[in-house]
Amino acid sequence: MLPSQIISEDLRETSHSLSCLIEKLKDELNITNSEQLLKDLSLIQNSDNVMVVKEKTKEVFFKVYGIQRQRTTENNKEFKQQVTELNDRLYFQLAAIMENIKNMTTEIITKTINNYFPNNSQLLISEKVKGRQFGYLVKVLQNNCDEMNLFVKTHSRGLVRSDNLHSNIPTSVLANFIKPVSSAELLVYKILEKTQLGPKVLFSYLDSNWFFIISFEAGYVQPLMKNKYMDYHKYKKEEIYNNFIQLLSEQNVKEDALPTALINILDGILKVDALTKLFALKDTVANHANFGIIFNEEGIPEGCKLIDFDLLSDEPPIIHSDYGVALLSNFLMGQQKDRIIHHSKDYLIQYGTSIRSVEKRIKILLQFLEESKLQNVILEAYQEIKQELPQEILVDLDIYKDFFINSVVVMTKAARSG
């Protein structure tokens, strides 16, 4: 059953009855904004969008509750009793629908996870309490001893975490969030996984709107920053250096290994920043909550992993004749020269570019593009997603696949030209 199919006929019938009652008595009771109220009720009766129905039902409930508080007379006493009964019924029917939605999502997520893990695994599911997107934290218990955390969230255009039964987000705002999942987002997650610059991910869905991304633990240590968003202009280079030295020291990195460790971190961040430019992303290394440092078994940093990001636009940029040069320039300078290319002005990129020569940064870029075989990785991710998910969800997948590959080609060409 799809979320649109879970809007009960009972709720639609109750809404219709309430409409008829208000239409009949709106003049007699001098109901303010009666026309808007009737429009909202009509939307409840006809919309297939669960979240719009939810929002409008809540608005109607409180508007009608205000009507109920008007002074009772003999003429409207019976009306108030009727409207109270209908209004209460409307709200409880909505609550039942939202509870069904929650049960449906946890059921499909449980099924996806159980298909991956052995049957003897136990899942403990709780709602996530951090981050913008609605989702769950899932603890996977295997053989009653091994524990693993999985992080489940809606796609970036999906339901926001603050939007639950007790919230009151206006429909105009809500409409900006509840949209079908972007094929670009799915492709990027799979590319990050395959290049080991992101965690392993699974996909779980009811439809293109109710689509969840399940991320495994990334196994990293987050930078120790005072602010979530990192602005180079607020920090001195000495502060940046000391911050990372502190992080490395707390991870018991030996003093003589600190310079190499710091370079490994910065090179890893440069690789993620390269993907940021190539795939037109934002909110990556400029937001330290979205990435972290990976340490090997010897306790030496090997690079970093990205766990979250946003798309810069709902459509892929147009690759013009100078696009590769623009990408390279943004990567080397950490500055925005074209509004369609994400600007990472955070101090890590600035610090990284300030202690590495242009030639060295180009070498790191080319080495990453060649060793990762990024064009092949894009094709592998594309094929995997195409086989795993239904075609109706994968709108514009071919367009984004071609855009990603072309971006790699033109940026590689610009880097080789120096």
Tab-separated table of C-alpha atoms in Angstrom:
chain	number	residue	atom	x	y	z
A	1	MET	CA	0.000	0.000	0.000
A	2	LEU	CA	1.281	3.476	-0.921
A	3	PRO	CA	1.050	6.474	1.440
A	4	SER	CA	-1.486	8.118	-0.902
A	5	GLN	CA	-3.722	5.054	-0.542
A	6	ILE	CA	-3.729	5.248	3.236
A	7	ILE	CA	-5.826	8.438	3.314
A	8	SER	CA	-8.987	6.793	4.613
A	9	GLU	CA	-12.397	7.281	3.058
A	10	ASP	CA	-13.635	7.883	6.597
A	11	LEU	CA	-11.503	11.006	6.841
A	12	ARG	CA	-12.711	12.245	3.451
A	13	GLU	CA	-16.349	11.599	4.386
A	14	THR	CA	-15.947	13.372	7.719
A	15	SER	CA	-14.378	16.335	5.952
A	16	HIS	CA	-17.272	16.413	3.473
A	17	SER	CA	-19.848	16.359	6.275
A	18	LEU	CA	-18.040	19.197	8.026
A	19	SER	CA	-17.991	21.187	4.766
A	20	CYS	CA	-21.730	20.784	4.309
A	21	LEU	CA	-22.407	21.883	7.872
A	22	ILE	CA	-20.195	24.973	7.644
A	23	GLU	CA	-21.582	25.924	4.224
A	24	LYS	CA	-25.112	25.744	5.612
A	25	LEU	CA	-24.461	27.834	8.727
A	26	LYS	CA	-21.540	30.117	7.765
A	27	ASP	CA	-23.710	33.222	7.437
A	28	GLU	CA	-25.826	32.540	10.490
A	29	LEU	CA	-22.749	32.055	12.686
A	30	ASN	CA	-20.705	34.773	10.968
A	31	ILE	CA	-17.740	32.396	10.519
A	32	THR	CA	-14.609	34.385	9.644
A	33	ASN	CA	-12.530	33.133	6.671
A	34	SER	CA	-15.252	30.629	5.882
A	35	GLU	CA	-14.275	30.461	2.197
A	36	GLN	CA	-10.658	29.520	3.057
A	37	LEU	CA	-11.940	26.963	5.536
A	38	LEU	CA	-14.122	25.390	2.859
A	39	LYS	CA	-11.183	25.358	0.425
A	40	ASP	CA	-9.054	23.551	3.010
A	41	LEU	CA	-11.795	20.980	3.558
A	42	SER	CA	-12.092	20.484	-0.198
A	43	LEU	CA	-8.351	19.874	-0.414
A	44	ILE	CA	-8.591	17.226	2.325
A	45	GLN	CA	-11.285	15.478	0.330
A	46	ASN	CA	-9.391	15.484	-2.970
A	47	SER	CA	-5.629	15.508	-2.355
A	48	ASP	CA	-3.497	12.335	-2.551
A	49	ASN	CA	-0.567	13.955	-0.753
A	50	VAL	CA	-0.586	12.591	2.789
A	51	MET	CA	1.431	15.475	4.220
A	52	VAL	CA	-0.804	18.138	2.629
A	53	VAL	CA	-3.892	16.329	3.942
A	54	LYS	CA	-2.251	16.164	7.365
A	55	GLU	CA	-1.359	19.856	7.404
A	56	LYS	CA	-4.758	21.027	6.150
A	57	THR	CA	-6.593	18.761	8.591
A	58	LYS	CA	-4.686	20.294	11.482
A	59	GLU	CA	-5.434	23.815	10.230
A	60	VAL	CA	-9.125	22.955	9.911
A	61	PHE	CA	-9.167	21.402	13.369
A	62	PHE	CA	-7.919	24.558	15.076
A	63	LYS	CA	-10.076	26.878	12.966
A	64	VAL	CA	-13.193	24.870	13.758
A	65	TYR	CA	-12.148	24.689	17.395
A	66	GLY	CA	-12.253	28.473	17.369
A	67	ILE	CA	-15.786	28.355	16.015
A	68	GLN	CA	-16.758	26.015	18.827
A	69	ARG	CA	-15.591	28.585	21.376
A	70	GLN	CA	-18.136	31.144	20.189
A	71	ARG	CA	-20.901	31.923	22.630
A	72	THR	CA	-23.545	29.207	22.616
A	73	THR	CA	-27.142	30.128	21.899
A	74	GLU	CA	-30.213	27.983	21.546
A	75	ASN	CA	-30.011	28.452	17.785
A	76	ASN	CA	-26.496	27.098	17.369
A	77	LYS	CA	-26.239	24.689	20.291
A	78	GLU	CA	-27.061	21.672	18.130
A	79	PHE	CA	-24.653	22.846	15.424
A	80	LYS	CA	-21.810	23.152	17.901
A	81	GLN	CA	-22.411	19.657	19.159
A	82	GLN	CA	-22.345	18.312	15.600
A	83	VAL	CA	-19.254	20.252	14.600
A	84	THR	CA	-17.444	19.172	17.778
A	85	GLU	CA	-18.124	15.513	17.063
A	86	LEU	CA	-17.050	15.822	13.441
A	87	ASN	CA	-13.934	17.815	14.305
A	88	ASP	CA	-12.807	15.351	16.970
A	89	ARG	CA	-13.424	12.483	14.582
A	90	LEU	CA	-11.393	14.255	11.897
A	91	TYR	CA	-8.386	14.686	14.190
A	92	PHE	CA	-8.393	11.124	15.498
A	93	GLN	CA	-8.714	9.768	11.961
A	94	LEU	CA	-5.667	11.855	10.996
A	95	ALA	CA	-3.719	10.518	13.977
A	96	ALA	CA	-4.557	6.964	12.900
A	97	ILE	CA	-3.354	7.679	9.349
A	98	MET	CA	-0.025	9.089	10.562
A	99	GLU	CA	0.471	6.133	12.871
A	100	ASN	CA	-0.141	3.820	9.902
A	101	ILE	CA	2.438	5.744	7.876
A	102	LYS	CA	4.978	5.329	10.668
A	103	ASN	CA	4.249	1.600	10.871
A	104	MET	CA	4.574	1.263	7.098
A	105	THR	CA	7.950	3.008	7.021
A	106	THR	CA	9.408	1.009	9.905
A	107	GLU	CA	8.100	-2.191	8.311
A	108	ILE	CA	9.735	-1.542	4.933
A	109	ILE	CA	12.999	-0.410	6.595
A	110	THR	CA	13.021	-3.544	8.757
A	111	LYS	CA	12.481	-5.694	5.674
A	112	THR	CA	15.358	-4.014	3.812
A	113	ILE	CA	17.767	-4.453	6.731
A	114	ASN	CA	16.718	-8.050	7.397
A	115	ASN	CA	17.351	-8.892	3.739
A	116	TYR	CA	20.940	-7.772	4.233
A	117	PHE	CA	21.697	-9.295	7.646
A	118	PRO	CA	21.226	-12.906	8.824
A	119	ASN	CA	17.785	-13.903	10.064
A	120	ASN	CA	18.943	-14.199	13.660
A	121	SER	CA	19.604	-10.455	13.876
A	122	GLN	CA	17.551	-8.324	16.253
A	123	LEU	CA	16.670	-4.738	15.325
A	124	LEU	CA	16.070	-1.951	17.842
A	125	ILE	CA	14.516	1.050	16.094
A	126	SER	CA	14.149	4.561	17.507
A	127	GLU	CA	13.443	7.933	15.882
A	128	LYS	CA	16.530	10.059	15.196
A	129	VAL	CA	16.806	13.217	17.263
A	130	LYS	CA	19.480	15.104	15.311
A	131	GLY	CA	19.754	16.410	11.777
A	132	ARG	CA	17.219	17.996	9.456
A	133	GLN	CA	15.747	14.891	7.839
A	134	PHE	CA	13.232	12.603	9.501
A	135	GLY	CA	14.563	9.104	10.151
A	136	TYR	CA	15.559	6.387	12.568
A	137	LEU	CA	18.542	5.002	14.434
A	138	VAL	CA	18.642	1.217	14.083
A	139	LYS	CA	20.754	-0.935	16.383
A	140	VAL	CA	21.462	-4.326	14.820
A	141	LEU	CA	22.227	-7.067	17.351
A	142	GLN	CA	23.834	-10.171	15.870
A	143	ASN	CA	24.262	-13.380	17.854
A	144	ASN	CA	23.122	-11.438	20.945
A	145	CYS	CA	26.514	-9.760	21.253
A	146	ASP	CA	27.754	-7.935	18.139
A	147	GLU	CA	26.152	-4.531	17.791
A	148	MET	CA	26.077	-2.229	14.765
A	149	ASN	CA	24.386	1.126	14.279
A	150	LEU	CA	22.580	2.010	11.060
A	151	PHE	CA	21.434	5.543	10.315
A	152	VAL	CA	18.168	5.892	8.410
A	153	LYS	CA	16.908	9.170	6.967
A	154	THR	CA	14.568	10.401	4.291
A	155	HIS	CA	16.132	11.684	1.085
A	156	SER	CA	17.069	15.379	0.994
A	157	ARG	CA	13.733	16.396	-0.561
A	158	GLY	CA	11.757	14.221	1.838
A	159	LEU	CA	10.097	14.642	5.204
A	160	VAL	CA	11.975	16.886	7.614
A	161	ARG	CA	12.508	15.665	11.160
A	162	SER	CA	10.514	18.448	12.803
A	163	ASP	CA	7.456	17.470	10.789
A	164	ASN	CA	5.555	14.997	12.944
A	165	LEU	CA	2.124	14.813	14.536
A	166	HIS	CA	2.930	17.615	16.953
A	167	SER	CA	4.435	20.131	14.519
A	168	ASN	CA	2.754	22.914	12.600
A	169	ILE	CA	4.824	23.582	9.479
A	170	PRO	CA	2.836	25.664	6.952
A	171	THR	CA	1.856	23.837	3.784
A	172	SER	CA	3.707	26.433	1.685
A	173	VAL	CA	6.942	25.475	3.472
A	174	LEU	CA	6.152	21.784	3.569
A	175	ALA	CA	5.669	21.703	-0.201
A	176	ASN	CA	9.346	22.607	-0.598
A	177	PHE	CA	10.393	19.464	1.255
A	178	ILE	CA	8.038	16.719	0.123
A	179	LYS	CA	9.250	15.985	-3.389
A	180	PRO	CA	10.325	12.813	-5.212
A	181	VAL	CA	13.856	11.597	-4.547
A	182	SER	CA	16.514	12.860	-6.958
A	183	SER	CA	18.415	10.274	-9.002
A	184	ALA	CA	21.507	12.467	-8.580
A	185	GLU	CA	21.413	11.985	-4.803
A	186	LEU	CA	21.232	8.192	-5.122
A	187	LEU	CA	24.049	8.163	-7.657
A	188	VAL	CA	26.316	10.272	-5.436
A	189	TYR	CA	25.739	8.027	-2.407
A	190	LYS	CA	26.708	4.948	-4.411
A	191	ILE	CA	29.771	6.675	-5.876
A	192	LEU	CA	30.923	7.713	-2.397
A	193	GLU	CA	30.515	4.121	-1.227
A	194	LYS	CA	32.454	2.670	-4.165
A	195	THR	CA	35.305	5.185	-3.873
A	196	GLN	CA	35.416	4.556	-0.081
A	197	LEU	CA	34.845	8.259	0.483
A	198	GLY	CA	31.482	7.472	2.071
A	199	PRO	CA	29.839	4.659	4.051
A	200	LYS	CA	28.010	1.674	2.625
A	201	VAL	CA	24.365	2.520	1.910
A	202	LEU	CA	21.109	0.640	1.369
A	203	PHE	CA	17.922	2.051	-0.148
A	204	SER	CA	14.429	1.470	1.240
A	205	TYR	CA	11.207	2.962	-0.095
A	206	LEU	CA	7.436	2.985	-0.280
A	207	ASP	CA	7.410	5.282	-3.302
A	208	SER	CA	9.505	8.124	-4.738
A	209	ASN	CA	8.417	10.532	-1.981
A	210	TRP	CA	8.770	8.139	0.955
A	211	PHE	CA	12.317	7.072	0.172
A	212	PHE	CA	14.901	6.268	2.862
A	213	ILE	CA	18.705	6.076	2.750
A	214	ILE	CA	20.263	3.634	5.212
A	215	SER	CA	23.897	4.384	6.013
A	216	PHE	CA	26.297	2.049	7.815
A	217	GLU	CA	28.706	3.419	10.386
A	218	ALA	CA	31.450	5.397	8.665
A	219	GLY	CA	34.058	4.569	11.329
A	220	TYR	CA	35.481	8.048	11.541
A	221	VAL	CA	36.343	10.705	14.082
A	222	GLN	CA	34.754	14.125	13.556
A	223	PRO	CA	36.918	17.269	13.630
A	224	LEU	CA	36.820	19.161	16.909
A	225	MET	CA	35.429	22.478	15.751
A	226	LYS	CA	33.721	25.194	17.761
A	227	ASN	CA	31.191	25.942	15.038
A	228	LYS	CA	29.254	23.579	12.785
A	229	TYR	CA	30.029	25.606	9.662
A	230	MET	CA	33.687	26.301	9.103
A	231	ASP	CA	34.630	29.738	7.868
A	232	TYR	CA	38.305	30.258	7.157
A	233	HIS	CA	38.062	33.996	7.759
A	234	LYS	CA	37.204	33.435	11.441
A	235	TYR	CA	40.324	31.376	12.149
A	236	LYS	CA	44.061	31.914	12.079
A	237	LYS	CA	46.254	29.257	10.511
A	238	GLU	CA	47.800	28.535	13.900
A	239	GLU	CA	44.347	27.743	15.315
A	240	ILE	CA	43.606	25.385	12.459
A	241	TYR	CA	46.923	23.619	12.877
A	242	ASN	CA	46.560	23.338	16.653
A	243	ASN	CA	43.014	22.033	16.308
A	244	PHE	CA	44.109	19.116	14.160
A	245	ILE	CA	47.188	18.465	16.235
A	246	GLN	CA	44.878	18.167	19.251
A	247	LEU	CA	42.617	15.741	17.403
A	248	LEU	CA	45.560	13.623	16.280
A	249	SER	CA	47.108	13.640	19.745
A	250	GLU	CA	43.855	12.415	21.278
A	251	GLN	CA	43.969	9.554	18.778
A	252	ASN	CA	47.469	8.721	20.095
A	253	VAL	CA	49.250	9.606	16.864
A	254	LYS	CA	52.966	9.790	17.611
A	255	GLU	CA	54.560	13.215	17.485
A	256	ASP	CA	56.949	12.355	14.665
A	257	ALA	CA	53.990	11.170	12.550
A	258	LEU	CA	51.937	14.355	13.019
A	259	PRO	CA	53.097	16.237	9.856
A	260	THR	CA	52.347	13.230	7.623
A	261	ALA	CA	49.041	12.635	9.402
A	262	LEU	CA	47.958	16.225	8.831
A	263	ILE	CA	48.848	16.064	5.140
A	264	ASN	CA	46.825	12.820	4.767
A	265	ILE	CA	43.792	14.526	6.287
A	266	LEU	CA	44.075	17.566	4.038
A	267	ASP	CA	44.592	15.425	0.926
A	268	GLY	CA	41.503	13.401	1.828
A	269	ILE	CA	39.475	16.579	2.231
A	270	LEU	CA	40.728	17.820	-1.152
A	271	LYS	CA	39.421	14.597	-2.748
A	272	VAL	CA	35.975	15.132	-1.253
A	273	ASP	CA	36.075	18.751	-2.357
A	274	ALA	CA	36.884	17.576	-5.882
A	275	LEU	CA	33.702	15.463	-5.867
A	276	THR	CA	31.807	18.468	-4.507
A	277	LYS	CA	32.797	20.467	-7.569
A	278	LEU	CA	32.402	17.600	-10.058
A	279	PHE	CA	28.883	16.632	-9.004
A	280	ALA	CA	27.571	20.151	-8.142
A	281	LEU	CA	27.120	19.471	-4.416
A	282	LYS	CA	27.034	21.686	-1.346
A	283	ASP	CA	27.181	21.339	2.436
A	284	THR	CA	30.082	18.862	2.306
A	285	VAL	CA	33.477	19.782	3.775
A	286	ALA	CA	32.133	23.235	4.621
A	287	ASN	CA	30.016	21.516	7.285
A	288	HIS	CA	32.131	19.475	9.679
A	289	ALA	CA	29.025	17.586	10.885
A	290	ASN	CA	28.893	15.915	7.464
A	291	PHE	CA	32.368	14.364	7.290
A	292	GLY	CA	35.077	12.870	9.474
A	293	ILE	CA	38.633	11.547	9.613
A	294	ILE	CA	39.450	7.881	8.957
A	295	PHE	CA	42.269	6.241	10.952
A	296	ASN	CA	43.969	2.965	9.973
A	297	GLU	CA	44.845	0.137	12.376
A	298	GLU	CA	48.122	1.844	13.252
A	299	GLY	CA	46.209	4.975	14.258
A	300	ILE	CA	47.409	7.036	11.291
A	301	PRO	CA	44.828	9.102	9.336
A	302	GLU	CA	44.181	7.774	5.833
A	303	GLY	CA	41.753	10.452	4.684
A	304	CYS	CA	38.129	11.295	5.333
A	305	LYS	CA	34.584	10.136	4.620
A	306	LEU	CA	31.495	12.119	3.723
A	307	ILE	CA	28.159	11.027	5.193
A	308	ASP	CA	25.827	13.783	4.059
A	309	PHE	CA	25.488	16.493	1.417
A	310	ASP	CA	22.959	18.558	-0.511
A	311	LEU	CA	22.514	19.019	-4.237
A	312	LEU	CA	23.371	22.508	-5.418
A	313	SER	CA	20.381	22.566	-7.768
A	314	ASP	CA	17.364	20.496	-8.774
A	315	GLU	CA	18.824	20.312	-12.283
A	316	PRO	CA	22.331	19.462	-13.505
A	317	PRO	CA	24.453	22.443	-14.646
A	318	ILE	CA	25.044	22.988	-18.333
A	319	ILE	CA	28.563	21.955	-19.330
A	320	HIS	CA	29.820	24.852	-21.411
A	321	SER	CA	33.146	25.121	-23.250
A	322	ASP	CA	35.014	26.507	-20.224
A	323	TYR	CA	33.318	24.313	-17.639
A	324	GLY	CA	36.374	22.142	-16.982
A	325	VAL	CA	38.583	25.174	-16.419
A	326	ALA	CA	35.979	26.677	-14.074
A	327	LEU	CA	35.819	23.425	-12.093
A	328	LEU	CA	39.599	23.251	-11.801
A	329	SER	CA	39.876	26.919	-10.827
A	330	ASN	CA	37.294	26.467	-8.061
A	331	PHE	CA	39.066	23.351	-6.822
A	332	LEU	CA	42.494	25.012	-6.738
A	333	MET	CA	41.466	28.312	-5.214
A	334	GLY	CA	38.559	27.262	-2.995
A	335	GLN	CA	36.586	30.238	-4.316
A	336	GLN	CA	33.353	30.540	-6.241
A	337	LYS	CA	33.705	31.923	-9.751
A	338	ASP	CA	30.419	30.581	-11.100
A	339	ARG	CA	27.207	30.363	-9.113
A	340	ILE	CA	26.491	26.838	-10.402
A	341	ILE	CA	29.692	25.505	-8.861
A	342	HIS	CA	29.718	25.034	-5.092
A	343	HIS	CA	32.092	27.204	-3.158
A	344	SER	CA	33.950	25.610	-0.237
A	345	LYS	CA	35.363	28.617	1.573
A	346	ASP	CA	35.885	26.663	4.760
A	347	TYR	CA	39.238	27.040	6.388
A	348	LEU	CA	40.328	23.423	5.791
A	349	ILE	CA	40.327	23.932	2.046
A	350	GLN	CA	41.982	27.320	2.412
A	351	TYR	CA	44.567	25.857	4.755
A	352	GLY	CA	45.119	22.876	2.488
A	353	THR	CA	45.624	25.044	-0.564
A	354	SER	CA	47.908	27.421	1.318
A	355	ILE	CA	50.437	24.740	2.298
A	356	ARG	CA	50.289	22.746	-0.963
A	357	SER	CA	51.574	24.124	-4.242
A	358	VAL	CA	49.265	24.344	-7.255
A	359	GLU	CA	51.309	21.622	-8.972
A	360	LYS	CA	50.942	19.343	-5.950
A	361	ARG	CA	47.185	19.891	-5.751
A	362	ILE	CA	46.781	19.127	-9.450
A	363	LYS	CA	48.856	15.985	-8.960
A	364	ILE	CA	46.610	14.906	-6.052
A	365	LEU	CA	43.523	15.548	-8.202
A	366	LEU	CA	44.790	13.614	-11.224
A	367	GLN	CA	46.021	10.761	-9.065
A	368	PHE	CA	42.612	10.511	-7.411
A	369	LEU	CA	40.701	10.654	-10.706
A	370	GLU	CA	42.934	8.025	-12.313
A	371	GLU	CA	43.394	5.643	-9.375
A	372	SER	CA	39.717	5.673	-8.464
A	373	LYS	CA	38.774	5.128	-12.133
A	374	LEU	CA	35.933	7.509	-11.431
A	375	GLN	CA	34.239	7.175	-14.821
A	376	ASN	CA	33.984	3.418	-14.346
A	377	VAL	CA	32.750	3.898	-10.783
A	378	ILE	CA	29.968	6.188	-12.039
A	379	LEU	CA	28.893	3.543	-14.554
A	380	GLU	CA	28.974	0.788	-11.915
A	381	ALA	CA	26.882	2.876	-9.528
A	382	TYR	CA	24.462	3.687	-12.337
A	383	GLN	CA	24.008	0.025	-13.287
A	384	GLU	CA	23.574	-1.052	-9.666
A	385	ILE	CA	20.881	1.535	-8.987
A	386	LYS	CA	19.116	0.765	-12.251
A	387	GLN	CA	18.930	-2.935	-11.382
A	388	GLU	CA	17.865	-2.353	-7.783
A	389	LEU	CA	15.171	0.332	-8.092
A	390	PRO	CA	12.011	0.624	-10.239
A	391	GLN	CA	12.143	2.861	-13.289
A	392	GLU	CA	9.415	5.237	-12.050
A	393	ILE	CA	11.683	6.336	-9.187
A	394	LEU	CA	14.738	6.919	-11.376
A	395	VAL	CA	13.698	10.097	-13.159
A	396	ASP	CA	16.641	11.696	-15.009
A	397	LEU	CA	19.100	8.983	-13.910
A	398	ASP	CA	20.612	8.809	-17.415
A	399	ILE	CA	20.931	12.599	-17.546
A	400	TYR	CA	22.850	12.729	-14.254
A	401	LYS	CA	25.038	9.776	-15.191
A	402	ASP	CA	26.082	11.569	-18.389
A	403	PHE	CA	26.590	14.862	-16.528
A	404	PHE	CA	28.840	13.235	-13.912
A	405	ILE	CA	30.959	11.472	-16.537
A	406	ASN	CA	31.283	14.621	-18.670
A	407	SER	CA	32.302	16.634	-15.596
A	408	VAL	CA	35.089	14.143	-14.883
A	409	VAL	CA	36.236	14.259	-18.513
A	410	VAL	CA	36.431	18.071	-18.771
A	411	MET	CA	38.012	18.529	-15.343
A	412	THR	CA	40.613	15.848	-16.070
A	413	LYS	CA	41.414	17.508	-19.383
A	414	ALA	CA	41.792	20.911	-17.709
A	415	ALA	CA	44.034	19.445	-14.980
A	416	ARG	CA	46.301	17.728	-17.517
A	417	SER	CA	46.602	20.966	-19.470
A	418	GLY	CA	47.839	22.575	-16.238
